[in-house]
Short mmCIF file of C-alpha atoms and ligand atoms in Angstrom, two decimals:
data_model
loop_
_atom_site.label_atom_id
_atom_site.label_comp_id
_atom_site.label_asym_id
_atom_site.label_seq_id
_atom_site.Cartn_x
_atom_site.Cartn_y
_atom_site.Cartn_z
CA UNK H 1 11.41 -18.80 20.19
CA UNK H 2 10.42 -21.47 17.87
CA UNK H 3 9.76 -19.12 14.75
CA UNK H 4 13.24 -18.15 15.22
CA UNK H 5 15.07 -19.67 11.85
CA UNK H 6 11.67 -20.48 10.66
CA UNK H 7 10.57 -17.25 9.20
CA UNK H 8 14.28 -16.47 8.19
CA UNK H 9 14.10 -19.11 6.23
CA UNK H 10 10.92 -18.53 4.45
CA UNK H 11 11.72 -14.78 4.17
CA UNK H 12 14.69 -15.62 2.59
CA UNK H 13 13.45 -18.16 -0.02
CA UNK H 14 10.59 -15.59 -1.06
CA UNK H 15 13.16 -12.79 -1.61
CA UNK H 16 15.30 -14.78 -3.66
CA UNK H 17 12.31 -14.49 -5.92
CA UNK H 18 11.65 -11.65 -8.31
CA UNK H 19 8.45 -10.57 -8.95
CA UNK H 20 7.53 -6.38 -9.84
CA UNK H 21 4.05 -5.30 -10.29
CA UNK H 22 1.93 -7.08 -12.46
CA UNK H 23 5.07 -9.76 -13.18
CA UNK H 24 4.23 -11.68 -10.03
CA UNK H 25 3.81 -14.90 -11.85
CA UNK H 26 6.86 -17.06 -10.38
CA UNK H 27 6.56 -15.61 -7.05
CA UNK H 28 2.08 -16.39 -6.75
CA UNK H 29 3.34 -19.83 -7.80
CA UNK H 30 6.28 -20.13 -5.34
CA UNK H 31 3.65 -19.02 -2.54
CA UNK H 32 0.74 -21.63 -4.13
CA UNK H 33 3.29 -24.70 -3.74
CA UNK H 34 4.29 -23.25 0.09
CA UNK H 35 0.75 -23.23 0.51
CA UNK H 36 -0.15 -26.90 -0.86
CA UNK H 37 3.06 -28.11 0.83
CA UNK H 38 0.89 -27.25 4.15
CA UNK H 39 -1.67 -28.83 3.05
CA UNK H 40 -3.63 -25.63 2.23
CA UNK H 41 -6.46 -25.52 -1.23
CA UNK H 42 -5.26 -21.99 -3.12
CA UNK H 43 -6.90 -20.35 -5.91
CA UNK H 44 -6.42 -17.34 -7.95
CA UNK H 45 -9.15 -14.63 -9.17
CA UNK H 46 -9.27 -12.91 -12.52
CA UNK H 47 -7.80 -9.87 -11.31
CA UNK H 48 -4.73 -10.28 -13.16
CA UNK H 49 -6.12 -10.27 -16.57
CA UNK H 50 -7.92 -7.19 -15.59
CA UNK H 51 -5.03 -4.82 -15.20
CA UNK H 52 -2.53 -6.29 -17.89
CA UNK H 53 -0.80 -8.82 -15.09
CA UNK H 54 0.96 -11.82 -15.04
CA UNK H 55 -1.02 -13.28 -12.30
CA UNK H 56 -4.96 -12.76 -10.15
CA UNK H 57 -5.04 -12.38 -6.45
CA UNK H 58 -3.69 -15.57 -4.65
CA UNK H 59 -6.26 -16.76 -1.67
CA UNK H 60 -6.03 -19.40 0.69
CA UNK H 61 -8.60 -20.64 3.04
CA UNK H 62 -8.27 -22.37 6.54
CA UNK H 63 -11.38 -23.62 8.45
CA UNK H 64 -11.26 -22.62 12.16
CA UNK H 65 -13.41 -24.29 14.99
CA UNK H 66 -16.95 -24.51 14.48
CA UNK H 67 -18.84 -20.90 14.29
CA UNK H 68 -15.36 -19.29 14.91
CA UNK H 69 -15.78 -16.06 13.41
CA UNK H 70 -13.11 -14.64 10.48
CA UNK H 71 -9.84 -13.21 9.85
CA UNK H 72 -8.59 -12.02 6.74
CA UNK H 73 -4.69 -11.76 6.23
CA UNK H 74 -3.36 -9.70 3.46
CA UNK H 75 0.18 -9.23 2.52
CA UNK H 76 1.32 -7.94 -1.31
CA UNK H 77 2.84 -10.39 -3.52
CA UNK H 78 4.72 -7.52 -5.61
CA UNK H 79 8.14 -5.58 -4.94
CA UNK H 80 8.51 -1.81 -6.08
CA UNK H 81 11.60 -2.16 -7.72
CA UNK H 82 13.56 -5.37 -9.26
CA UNK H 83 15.18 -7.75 -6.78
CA UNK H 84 16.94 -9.64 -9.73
CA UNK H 85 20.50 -11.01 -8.17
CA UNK H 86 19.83 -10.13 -4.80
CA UNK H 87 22.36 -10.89 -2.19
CA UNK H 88 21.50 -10.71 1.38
CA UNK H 89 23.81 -9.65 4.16
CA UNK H 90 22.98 -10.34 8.06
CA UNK H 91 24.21 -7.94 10.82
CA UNK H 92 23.66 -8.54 13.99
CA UNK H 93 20.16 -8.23 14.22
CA UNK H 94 18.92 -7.31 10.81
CA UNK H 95 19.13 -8.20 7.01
CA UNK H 96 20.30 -5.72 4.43
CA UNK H 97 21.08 -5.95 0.52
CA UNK H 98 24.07 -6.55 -0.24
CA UNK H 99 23.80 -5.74 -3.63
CA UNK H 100 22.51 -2.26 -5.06
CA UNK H 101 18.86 -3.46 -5.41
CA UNK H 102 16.04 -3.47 -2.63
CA UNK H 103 15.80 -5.96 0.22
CA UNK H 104 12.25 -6.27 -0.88
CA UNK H 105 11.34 -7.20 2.64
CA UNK H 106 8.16 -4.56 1.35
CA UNK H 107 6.55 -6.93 1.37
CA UNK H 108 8.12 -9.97 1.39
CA UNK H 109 8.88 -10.12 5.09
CA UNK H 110 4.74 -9.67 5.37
CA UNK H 111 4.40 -13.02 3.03
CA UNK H 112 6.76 -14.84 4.89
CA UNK H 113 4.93 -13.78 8.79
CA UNK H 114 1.59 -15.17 7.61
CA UNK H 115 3.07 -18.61 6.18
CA UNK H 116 5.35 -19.18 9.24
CA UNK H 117 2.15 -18.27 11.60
CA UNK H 118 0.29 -21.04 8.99
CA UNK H 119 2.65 -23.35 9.48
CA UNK H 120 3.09 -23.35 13.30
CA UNK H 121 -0.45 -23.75 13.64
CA UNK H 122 -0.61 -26.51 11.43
CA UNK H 123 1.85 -28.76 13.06
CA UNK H 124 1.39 -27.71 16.54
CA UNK H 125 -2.60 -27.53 16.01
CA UNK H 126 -2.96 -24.47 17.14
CA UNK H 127 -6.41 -22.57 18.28
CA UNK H 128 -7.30 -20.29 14.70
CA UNK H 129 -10.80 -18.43 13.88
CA UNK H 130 -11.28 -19.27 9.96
CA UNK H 131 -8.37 -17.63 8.48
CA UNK H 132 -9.14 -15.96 4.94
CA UNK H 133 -5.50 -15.44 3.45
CA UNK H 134 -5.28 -13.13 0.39
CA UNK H 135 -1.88 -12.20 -0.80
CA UNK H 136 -2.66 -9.56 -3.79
CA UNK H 137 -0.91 -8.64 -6.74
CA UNK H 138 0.00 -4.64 -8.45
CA UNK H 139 0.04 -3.37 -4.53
CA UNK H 140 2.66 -0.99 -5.25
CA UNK H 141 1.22 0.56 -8.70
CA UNK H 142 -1.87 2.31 -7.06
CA UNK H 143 -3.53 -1.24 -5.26
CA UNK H 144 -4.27 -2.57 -8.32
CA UNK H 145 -5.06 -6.04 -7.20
CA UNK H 146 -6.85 -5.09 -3.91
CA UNK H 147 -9.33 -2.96 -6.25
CA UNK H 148 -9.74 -5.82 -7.99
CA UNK H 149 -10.06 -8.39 -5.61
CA UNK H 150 -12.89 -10.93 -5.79
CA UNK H 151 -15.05 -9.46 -2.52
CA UNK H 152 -17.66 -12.39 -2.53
CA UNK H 153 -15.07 -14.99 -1.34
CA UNK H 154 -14.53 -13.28 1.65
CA UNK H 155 -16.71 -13.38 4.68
CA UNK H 156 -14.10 -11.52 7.11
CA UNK H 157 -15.03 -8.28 8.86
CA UNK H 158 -12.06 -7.93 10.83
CA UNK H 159 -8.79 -7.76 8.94
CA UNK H 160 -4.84 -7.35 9.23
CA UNK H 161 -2.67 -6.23 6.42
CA UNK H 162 1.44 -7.19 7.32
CA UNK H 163 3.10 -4.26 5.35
CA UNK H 164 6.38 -2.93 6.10
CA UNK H 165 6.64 -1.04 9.46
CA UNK H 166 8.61 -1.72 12.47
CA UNK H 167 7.42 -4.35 14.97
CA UNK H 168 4.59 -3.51 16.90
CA UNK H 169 2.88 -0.67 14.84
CA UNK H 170 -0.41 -1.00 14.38
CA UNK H 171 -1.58 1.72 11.39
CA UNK H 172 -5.43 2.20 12.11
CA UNK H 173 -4.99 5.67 9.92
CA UNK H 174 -4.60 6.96 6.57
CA UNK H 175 -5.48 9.69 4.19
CA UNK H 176 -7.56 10.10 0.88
CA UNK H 177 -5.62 10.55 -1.60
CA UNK H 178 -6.26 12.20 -5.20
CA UNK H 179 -4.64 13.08 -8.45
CA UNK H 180 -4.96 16.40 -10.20
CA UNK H 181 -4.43 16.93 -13.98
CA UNK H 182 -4.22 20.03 -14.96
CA UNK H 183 -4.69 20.59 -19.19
CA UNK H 184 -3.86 24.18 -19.94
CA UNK H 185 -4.66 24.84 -23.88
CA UNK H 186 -3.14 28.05 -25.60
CA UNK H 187 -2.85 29.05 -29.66
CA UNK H 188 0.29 27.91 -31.68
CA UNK H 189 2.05 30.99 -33.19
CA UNK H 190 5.59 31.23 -34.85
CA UNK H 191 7.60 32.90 -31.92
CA UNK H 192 9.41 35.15 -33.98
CA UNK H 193 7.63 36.36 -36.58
CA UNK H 194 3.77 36.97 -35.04
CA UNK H 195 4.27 35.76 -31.57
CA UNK H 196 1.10 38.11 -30.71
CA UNK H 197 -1.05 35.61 -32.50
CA UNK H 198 -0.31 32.90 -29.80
CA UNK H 199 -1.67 31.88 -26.50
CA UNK H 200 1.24 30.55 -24.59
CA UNK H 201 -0.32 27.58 -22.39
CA UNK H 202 3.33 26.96 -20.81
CA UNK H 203 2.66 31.03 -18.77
CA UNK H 204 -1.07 30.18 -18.55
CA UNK H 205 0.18 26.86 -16.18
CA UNK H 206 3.21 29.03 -13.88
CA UNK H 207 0.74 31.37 -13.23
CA UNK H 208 -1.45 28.79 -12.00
CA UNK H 209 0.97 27.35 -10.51
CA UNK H 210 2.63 30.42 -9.07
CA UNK H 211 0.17 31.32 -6.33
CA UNK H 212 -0.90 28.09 -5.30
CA UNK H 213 0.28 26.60 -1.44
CA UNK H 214 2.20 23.64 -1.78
CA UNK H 215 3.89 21.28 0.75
CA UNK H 216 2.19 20.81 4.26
CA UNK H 217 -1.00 22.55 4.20
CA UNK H 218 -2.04 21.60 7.77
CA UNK H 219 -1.84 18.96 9.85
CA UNK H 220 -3.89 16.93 7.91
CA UNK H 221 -3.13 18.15 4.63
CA UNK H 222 -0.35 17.78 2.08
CA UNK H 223 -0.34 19.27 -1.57
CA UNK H 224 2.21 18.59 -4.18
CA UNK H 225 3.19 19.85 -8.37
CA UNK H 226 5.29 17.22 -9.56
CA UNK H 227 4.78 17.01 -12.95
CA UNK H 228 4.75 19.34 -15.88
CA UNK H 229 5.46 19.13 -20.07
CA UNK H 230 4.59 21.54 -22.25
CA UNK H 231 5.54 22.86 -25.90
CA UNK H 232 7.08 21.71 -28.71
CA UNK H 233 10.02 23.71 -29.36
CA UNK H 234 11.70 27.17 -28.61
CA UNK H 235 10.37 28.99 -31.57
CA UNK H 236 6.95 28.17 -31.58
CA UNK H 237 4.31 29.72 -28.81
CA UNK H 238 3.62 26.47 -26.86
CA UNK H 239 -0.36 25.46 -27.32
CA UNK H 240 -0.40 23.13 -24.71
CA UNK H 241 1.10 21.97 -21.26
CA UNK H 242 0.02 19.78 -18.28
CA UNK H 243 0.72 19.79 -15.01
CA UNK H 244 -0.12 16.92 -12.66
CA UNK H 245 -0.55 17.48 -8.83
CA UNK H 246 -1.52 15.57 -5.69
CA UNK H 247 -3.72 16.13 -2.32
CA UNK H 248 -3.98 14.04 0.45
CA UNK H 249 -5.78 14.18 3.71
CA UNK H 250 -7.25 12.61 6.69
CA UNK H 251 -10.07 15.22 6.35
CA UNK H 252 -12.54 15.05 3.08
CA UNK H 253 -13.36 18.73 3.59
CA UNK H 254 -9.82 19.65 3.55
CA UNK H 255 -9.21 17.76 0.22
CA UNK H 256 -12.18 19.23 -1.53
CA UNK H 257 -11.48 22.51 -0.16
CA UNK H 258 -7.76 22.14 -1.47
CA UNK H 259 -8.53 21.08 -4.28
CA UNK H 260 -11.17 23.87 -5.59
CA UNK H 261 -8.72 26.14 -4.50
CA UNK H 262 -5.94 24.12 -6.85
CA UNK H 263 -8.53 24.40 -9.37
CA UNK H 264 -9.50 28.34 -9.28
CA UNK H 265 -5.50 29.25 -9.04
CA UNK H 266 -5.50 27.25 -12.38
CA UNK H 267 -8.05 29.11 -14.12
CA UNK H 268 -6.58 32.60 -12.50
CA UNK H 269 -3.47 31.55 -14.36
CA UNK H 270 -5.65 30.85 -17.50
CA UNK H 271 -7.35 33.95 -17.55
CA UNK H 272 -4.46 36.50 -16.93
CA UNK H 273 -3.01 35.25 -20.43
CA UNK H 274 -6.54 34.28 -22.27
CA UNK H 275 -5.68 30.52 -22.21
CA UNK H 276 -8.00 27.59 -21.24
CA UNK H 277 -7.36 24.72 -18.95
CA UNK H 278 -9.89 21.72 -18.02
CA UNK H 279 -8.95 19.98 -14.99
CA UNK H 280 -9.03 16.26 -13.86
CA UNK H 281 -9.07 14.12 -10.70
CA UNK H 282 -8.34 10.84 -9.78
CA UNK H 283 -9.57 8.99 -6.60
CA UNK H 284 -6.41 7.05 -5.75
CA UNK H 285 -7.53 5.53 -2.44
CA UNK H 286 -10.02 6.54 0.37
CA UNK H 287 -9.09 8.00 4.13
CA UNK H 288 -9.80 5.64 6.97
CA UNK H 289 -9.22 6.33 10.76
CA UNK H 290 -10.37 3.17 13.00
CA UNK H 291 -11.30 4.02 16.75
CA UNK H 292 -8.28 2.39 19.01
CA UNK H 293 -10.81 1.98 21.43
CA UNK H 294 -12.97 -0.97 19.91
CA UNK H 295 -12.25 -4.94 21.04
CA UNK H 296 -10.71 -5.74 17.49
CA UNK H 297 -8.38 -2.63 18.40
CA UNK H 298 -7.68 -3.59 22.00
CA UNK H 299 -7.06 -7.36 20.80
CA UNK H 300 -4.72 -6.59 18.63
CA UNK H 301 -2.95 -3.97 20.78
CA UNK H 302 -2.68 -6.64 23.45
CA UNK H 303 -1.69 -9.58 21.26
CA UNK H 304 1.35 -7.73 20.45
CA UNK H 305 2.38 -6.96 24.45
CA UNK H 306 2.33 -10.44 25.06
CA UNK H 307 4.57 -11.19 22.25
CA UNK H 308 7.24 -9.09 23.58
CA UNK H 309 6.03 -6.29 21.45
CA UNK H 310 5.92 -2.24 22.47
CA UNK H 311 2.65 -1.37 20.80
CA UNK H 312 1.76 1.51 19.20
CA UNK H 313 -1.10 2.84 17.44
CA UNK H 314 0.10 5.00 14.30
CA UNK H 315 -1.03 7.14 11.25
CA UNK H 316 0.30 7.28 8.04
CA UNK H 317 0.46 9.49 5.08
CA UNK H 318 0.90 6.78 2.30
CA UNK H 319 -1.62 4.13 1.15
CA UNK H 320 -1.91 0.33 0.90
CA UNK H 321 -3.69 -2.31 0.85
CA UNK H 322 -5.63 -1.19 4.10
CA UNK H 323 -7.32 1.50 2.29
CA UNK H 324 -9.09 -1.09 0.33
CA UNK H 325 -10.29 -3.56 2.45
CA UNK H 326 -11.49 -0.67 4.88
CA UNK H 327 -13.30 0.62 1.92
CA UNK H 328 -15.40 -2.50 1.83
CA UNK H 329 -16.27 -2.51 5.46
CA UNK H 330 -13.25 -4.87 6.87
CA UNK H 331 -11.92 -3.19 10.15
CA UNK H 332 -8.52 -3.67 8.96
CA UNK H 333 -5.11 -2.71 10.58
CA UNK H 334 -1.88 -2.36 8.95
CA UNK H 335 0.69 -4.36 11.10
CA UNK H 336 4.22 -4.06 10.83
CA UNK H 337 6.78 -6.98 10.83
CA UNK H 338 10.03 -5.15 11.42
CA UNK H 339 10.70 -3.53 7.77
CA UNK H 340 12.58 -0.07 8.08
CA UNK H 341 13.48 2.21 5.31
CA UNK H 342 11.19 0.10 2.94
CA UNK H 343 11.33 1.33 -1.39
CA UNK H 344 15.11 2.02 -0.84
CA UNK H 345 18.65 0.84 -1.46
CA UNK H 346 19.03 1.07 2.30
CA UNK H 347 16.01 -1.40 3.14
CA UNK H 348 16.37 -3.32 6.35
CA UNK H 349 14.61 -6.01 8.07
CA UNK H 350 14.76 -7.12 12.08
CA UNK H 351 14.54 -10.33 12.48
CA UNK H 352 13.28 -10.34 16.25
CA UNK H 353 10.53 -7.93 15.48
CA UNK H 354 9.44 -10.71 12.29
CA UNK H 355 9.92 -13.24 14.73
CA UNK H 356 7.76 -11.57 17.40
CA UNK H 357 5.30 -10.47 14.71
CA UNK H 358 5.11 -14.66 13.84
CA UNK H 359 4.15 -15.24 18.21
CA UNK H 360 1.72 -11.94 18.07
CA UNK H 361 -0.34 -13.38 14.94
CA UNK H 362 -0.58 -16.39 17.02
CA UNK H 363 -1.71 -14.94 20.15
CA UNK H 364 -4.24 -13.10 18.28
CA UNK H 365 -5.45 -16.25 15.99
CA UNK H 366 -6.25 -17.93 19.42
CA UNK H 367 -7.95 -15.15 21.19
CA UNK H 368 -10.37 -14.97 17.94
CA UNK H 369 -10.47 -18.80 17.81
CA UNK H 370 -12.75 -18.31 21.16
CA UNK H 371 -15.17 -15.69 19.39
ZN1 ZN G 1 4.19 -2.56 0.68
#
């Protein structure tokens, strides 16, 4: 396999650079010069001064054969945690940290599949549809850069986000996914001396919180508390608390119906001790759920047999990247590149399953390159 110490190499030259959300500035211009080194125009967009970043969006463009159609390739440019003095051990078949940080192979290992697929076809000429390369910034602080992404550059309808996973996943699923904020509002009285003139907010918000159902809801549906601050100090009737929740689903019913019934358990818990609480949501990202059936499914699905792969078609409960660009009408899969255990200490990468992730962006480059 020619990719073999290829993408090792590149993979391990990104890593060495650090680069959190919204401080991807040395690691967009490590990329850039990759890019021009192949020969390849970049540009950035304005995202980054947007949301308070270092750095926009990175894109790079490569023509394909007249009236090939488009492929967009997305990986994230940011890591979730610092990767500053990162040492990287190599078992047998897979990389690991050597040093108590991430690998940061989430998703570095994504970057370094789409430049080693650019650069094989580039010096072997290799059959490509017009390739629309995006790698955005702020992925792991709630898709920042995707939502801010520069839409009119891109012509794509078909796309592939490389983003963790093991080799050979194909995510064509993925819930909605909203924040609740609860603000319960009580009366301030001294504790002590005429603790009957208060409203304690703090009760008003375990009450609410009390009866709700929290955890797996169905098989669709997850709810979650996982945040809550309150008072001022011991002696004093508290006047105020929050509490800050989350739904996800695959099923928009199920997250409104969750959610009004988040909302009523919250004003319940108001009412039983005369408080008042005004609640607030937050779109995070929206559900999609691609047919596995269609010829951008089945293409992809076979692209990654023939490179050795064991496909699989997958759903997932977290968000990325995906969620935006199926949003704006790009049939995008999430593909995975080997990454295992990805936003922890115990991070690992396989180095076949990048390899073979390198040969099945090939295969399906050429099969487009004919459409
Ligand atoms: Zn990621």
């Amino acid at each position: 396999m020619k990719n073999e110490m290829e993408v090792e190499k590149i993979f391990l030259q990104l890593a060495k650079v650090p680069g959190v959300s919204k401080k991807e500035a040395e690691i967009a211009q490590k990329v850039a010069s990759i890019l021009e080194g192949l020969g390849l125009k970049v540009f950035f967009d304005k995202a980054g001064e947007k949301i308070g970043g270092e750095t926009g969006n990175l894109y790079a463009f490569f023509s394909g054969s007249k009236n090939a159609t488009h492929l967009l390739l997305n990986a994230h440019l940011d890591t979730v945690e610092p990767t500053v003095g990162l040492k990287i051990k190599k078992s047998r078949d897979f990389l690991y940290p050597a040093t108590k940080t991430i690998l940061g192979a989430d998703d570095r290992a994504g970057v370094a599949v789409i430049i080693a697929t650019l650069k094989r076809i580039i010096e072997e000429n290799l059959p490509h549809p017009n390739l629309e390369i995006v790698f955005t910034v702020a992925e792991e602080v709630g898709l920042q850069g995707a939502y801010n992404l520069d839409f009119s550059k891109i012509k794509a309808r078909k796309g592939l986000v490389l983003d963790g996973g093991r080799g050979g996943t194909i995510i064509h699923r993925a819930p909605t996914h909203e924040k609740i904020v609860a603000h319960f509002k009580g009366k301030a009285a001294h504790a002590g001396v005429e603790p009957e003139r208060g409203v304690n907010a703090i009760q008003a918000a375990a009450l609410g919180i009390a009866s709700l159902k929290l955890g797996k809801i169905d098989d669709e549906t997850t709810a979650n508390i996982g945040l809550i601050k309150g008072g001022r100090a011991t002696n004093i009737v508290p006047e105020e608390a929050w509490v800050e929740g989350e739904i996800r689903s695959h099923s928009e019913v199920k997250i409104r119906q969750t959610r009004e019934k988040m909302i009523n358990s919250f004003k319940e818990g108001a009412k039983k001790v005369r408080a008042r609480v005004a609640v607030e949501r937050k779109l995070l990202y929206r559900r999609f759920d691609l047919p596995t059936d269609s010829p951008w499914a089945k293409l992809v699905f076979q692209a990654a047999r023939k490179a050795g792969l064991r496909p699989k078609f997958d759903s997932t409960c977290g968000g990325s990247d995906t969620n935006v660009f199926n949003l704006h009408k790009i049939e995008t899969f999430n593909i995975g590149v080997g990454v295992a255990n990805p936003h922890s200490k115990e991070e690992k990468l396989f180095l076949k399953e990048m390899n073979k992730a390198v040969d099945w962006l090939i295969n399906i480059c050429a099969d487009l390159a004919e459409q």
